[in-house]
Coordinates of C-alpha atoms in Angstrom, one line a residue:
M1 CA -7.7 81.0 231.1
E2 CA -7.2 79.1 234.1
E3 CA -5.0 76.4 232.5
Y4 CA -2.5 79.1 231.1
I5 CA -2.5 80.9 234.1
I6 CA -1.2 77.5 235.6
I7 CA 1.0 77.2 232.7
V8 CA 3.0 80.5 234.0
A9 CA 3.0 80.1 237.0
R10 CA 4.6 76.3 236.6
T11 CA 7.4 78.2 234.5
I12 CA 8.5 80.2 236.5
F13 CA 8.4 78.3 239.7
L14 CA 10.4 75.9 238.1
Y15 CA 12.9 78.8 236.6
I16 CA 13.4 79.6 239.9
V17 CA 14.0 75.4 241.3
I18 CA 16.3 74.7 238.4
L19 CA 18.0 78.0 238.6
F20 CA 18.4 77.0 242.3
I21 CA 19.3 72.8 241.6
F22 CA 22.2 74.6 239.6
R23 CA 23.8 76.6 241.8
V24 CA 23.2 74.2 244.9
M25 CA 25.1 71.4 242.2
G26 CA 28.0 73.4 242.0
K27 CA 29.8 76.2 239.8
R28 CA 31.6 75.1 236.7
E29 CA 31.9 76.4 233.1
I30 CA 29.5 74.6 230.6
G31 CA 32.6 73.6 228.4
E32 CA 34.3 72.4 231.4
L33 CA 30.7 69.6 232.1
S34 CA 31.7 66.3 232.5
V35 CA 29.4 63.5 230.7
L36 CA 27.4 63.2 233.9
D37 CA 26.8 66.4 234.1
L38 CA 25.9 66.9 231.3
V39 CA 23.7 63.7 231.2
V40 CA 21.9 65.3 234.7
F41 CA 21.3 69.1 233.8
I42 CA 19.2 67.2 230.2
M43 CA 17.1 65.0 232.5
I44 CA 16.3 67.7 234.9
A45 CA 15.5 69.9 231.7
E46 CA 13.3 67.5 230.6
M47 CA 11.2 66.9 233.5
A48 CA 10.5 70.5 233.6
V49 CA 9.6 70.5 230.0
V50 CA 6.9 67.6 230.5
A51 CA 5.7 69.7 234.1
I52 CA 4.6 72.7 232.0
E53 CA 3.0 70.6 229.0
N54 CA 1.1 68.9 231.2
P55 CA -0.5 71.4 233.7
K56 CA -3.7 68.3 234.9
D57 CA -0.2 66.0 236.7
E58 CA 0.9 66.9 240.1
L59 CA 3.9 69.2 240.0
M60 CA 5.4 67.5 242.8
V61 CA 5.8 64.6 240.5
A62 CA 8.2 65.6 237.9
L63 CA 9.8 67.8 240.9
L64 CA 10.6 64.7 242.7
P65 CA 12.8 63.2 240.2
M66 CA 14.8 66.8 239.9
L67 CA 15.3 66.9 243.3
I68 CA 16.5 63.4 243.5
L69 CA 19.3 64.1 240.7
M70 CA 20.2 67.2 242.2
G71 CA 20.9 65.0 245.6
I72 CA 22.5 62.3 243.9
Q73 CA 25.1 64.8 242.4
I74 CA 25.8 66.4 245.2
I75 CA 26.5 63.1 246.9
L76 CA 28.8 62.1 243.9
A77 CA 30.7 65.3 244.0
F78 CA 31.5 64.9 247.7
V79 CA 32.6 61.6 247.1
S80 CA 34.5 62.3 243.9
L81 CA 36.5 65.2 246.8
K82 CA 37.4 62.6 248.5
S83 CA 38.7 59.8 246.2
Q84 CA 40.6 59.7 243.1
R85 CA 39.8 57.3 241.4
I86 CA 35.8 57.9 241.5
R87 CA 37.0 61.2 240.4
E88 CA 38.0 59.9 237.1
L89 CA 36.0 57.5 237.1
I90 CA 32.8 59.7 236.6
D91 CA 34.5 62.7 235.1
G92 CA 38.0 61.0 232.8
K93 CA 41.3 62.1 233.3
P94 CA 43.5 63.7 230.9
S95 CA 45.7 62.6 228.1
V96 CA 48.8 63.6 226.5
I97 CA 48.1 64.1 222.7
I98 CA 51.5 65.2 221.8
N99 CA 54.6 64.5 224.5
N100 CA 57.8 66.3 223.7
G101 CA 57.0 67.2 220.3
K102 CA 55.7 63.7 219.3
I103 CA 52.1 62.2 218.4
D104 CA 50.9 59.7 220.5
E105 CA 48.7 57.5 218.2
K106 CA 48.2 54.8 220.1
E107 CA 46.8 57.3 222.6
M108 CA 44.8 59.6 219.9
R109 CA 43.2 55.9 219.1
K110 CA 42.4 55.4 222.7
Q111 CA 40.7 58.2 222.9
R112 CA 38.9 57.7 219.6
Y113 CA 40.5 60.8 218.3
N114 CA 41.9 61.4 214.7
F115 CA 44.0 63.7 213.4
E116 CA 40.9 66.4 212.0
D117 CA 40.2 66.7 215.5
L118 CA 43.4 67.4 216.5
L119 CA 43.8 70.4 213.2
V120 CA 40.9 71.4 214.0
Q121 CA 41.4 72.3 217.6
L122 CA 44.6 73.7 216.9
R123 CA 43.7 75.8 214.7
E124 CA 41.1 76.9 217.6
K125 CA 44.1 77.9 219.5
N126 CA 46.3 80.1 216.8
V127 CA 48.4 77.2 215.8
K128 CA 49.4 76.9 212.5
N129 CA 52.0 74.2 212.5
V130 CA 52.0 70.8 214.8
A131 CA 55.0 70.8 214.4
D132 CA 54.8 73.9 217.1
V133 CA 53.4 71.9 220.0
E134 CA 55.5 70.5 222.5
F135 CA 52.8 69.9 224.5
A136 CA 49.1 68.7 223.6
I137 CA 46.8 67.8 226.5
L138 CA 43.0 66.8 225.6
E139 CA 41.0 67.8 228.9
A140 CA 38.3 65.6 230.5
S141 CA 36.5 68.4 229.7
G142 CA 37.2 67.5 226.0
K143 CA 39.4 71.1 225.2
L144 CA 42.9 70.9 224.0
S145 CA 45.4 72.5 226.1
V146 CA 48.9 73.4 223.5
F147 CA 52.2 74.3 224.9
E148 CA 54.2 75.5 222.7
K149 CA 57.5 75.4 221.7
N150 CA 59.9 78.1 222.9
K151 CA 62.4 78.3 220.2
D152 CA 64.9 80.9 221.8
R153 CA 65.7 78.5 224.3
E154 CA 67.5 76.1 222.3
K155 CA 70.5 76.2 224.4
E156 CA 68.3 75.4 227.9
E157 CA 67.1 72.0 229.0
E158 CA 63.6 70.5 226.8
A159 CA 61.3 72.0 228.1
T160 CA 59.3 69.3 231.2
L161 CA 55.3 69.2 230.6
N162 CA 53.9 70.9 234.0
L163 CA 52.2 67.8 235.1
P164 CA 50.8 67.0 239.0
L165 CA 53.1 64.8 240.5
I166 CA 51.0 64.1 243.5
M167 CA 47.4 64.6 243.8
D168 CA 45.4 63.9 247.3
G169 CA 48.3 62.6 248.5
S170 CA 48.1 59.9 245.8
I171 CA 51.3 59.3 243.3
Q172 CA 50.6 60.1 239.4
E173 CA 52.3 57.0 238.2
E174 CA 51.3 57.8 235.1
H175 CA 53.2 61.3 234.7
L176 CA 55.5 60.6 236.6
K177 CA 56.8 58.1 233.5
Q178 CA 56.1 60.8 231.4
I179 CA 58.4 63.3 232.7
G180 CA 61.1 60.8 232.8
K181 CA 61.5 60.1 236.0
T182 CA 59.8 57.5 238.9
N183 CA 58.5 56.8 242.4
L184 CA 61.6 56.6 244.0
W185 CA 63.3 59.9 243.3
L186 CA 60.5 62.0 243.7
R187 CA 60.5 60.6 247.0
Q188 CA 64.2 60.8 247.5
Q189 CA 63.1 64.6 246.2
L190 CA 60.7 65.5 248.5
R191 CA 62.6 63.7 251.5
E192 CA 65.4 66.7 250.8
L193 CA 63.1 69.3 251.0
G194 CA 62.0 68.1 254.6
Y195 CA 58.6 66.4 253.1
K196 CA 59.2 62.7 254.9
D197 CA 55.3 61.2 254.5
F198 CA 53.6 62.1 250.8
K199 CA 50.8 61.4 251.6
K200 CA 50.0 64.6 253.7
I201 CA 50.8 66.7 250.1
S202 CA 47.6 68.1 248.2
Y203 CA 49.2 69.2 245.4
C204 CA 52.6 68.7 243.8
S205 CA 54.6 69.5 240.5
Y206 CA 57.5 69.3 238.4
N207 CA 58.9 72.2 235.9
D208 CA 61.9 73.0 235.1
G209 CA 63.7 71.7 238.5
V210 CA 61.7 73.7 240.3
F211 CA 59.1 71.4 243.1
F212 CA 55.2 73.1 243.7
I213 CA 54.2 72.0 246.9
D214 CA 50.8 72.0 248.9
I215 CA 50.4 70.6 251.9
K216 CA 46.9 69.3 253.3
D217 CA 45.1 71.7 255.4
E218 CA 45.1 70.6 258.8

């Protein structure tokens, strides 16, 4: 009887501990979890199960590694906020699968993403025809963001993919190439708008001839 009471008490205690750990590590939707998040969550859950199944073992034996994982996750999250390279290493980065209506097979092979995957995710977005897609971006989480062609805009310029050109003071060279612009063009445009130091810009995007610029908090 005493063993069952210990199991119940451990279950309740570990439930509270895991809720606390997940809240401290930050808020993300399940579908937005990175690979690292998923690994940490699985490991913590497994440690909790082992602690419940072995009531004779000291609780700290399971609790200590869980707290260590929480600490590692918090440190990595903080570091990734300061460094784009580390953020891309941990979370990965988005990949443009369809660009200006053209499928990028090379990028698909690089991401080990096949046409069946593409068609399934397009159907989930209620897109029946690949020809209706202007841009499709495979996010780091594995979700597909889809931008359909605007059929009513025949005489206007071709739609520009709203990709960030500057993030955390760093120019996104790949995104500039995707919209057919150069580093020099971006710097000239920013200077004309009164932004001489792009490193002070936390976020900059360009869509349909209009810039959106957010300055870093001083």
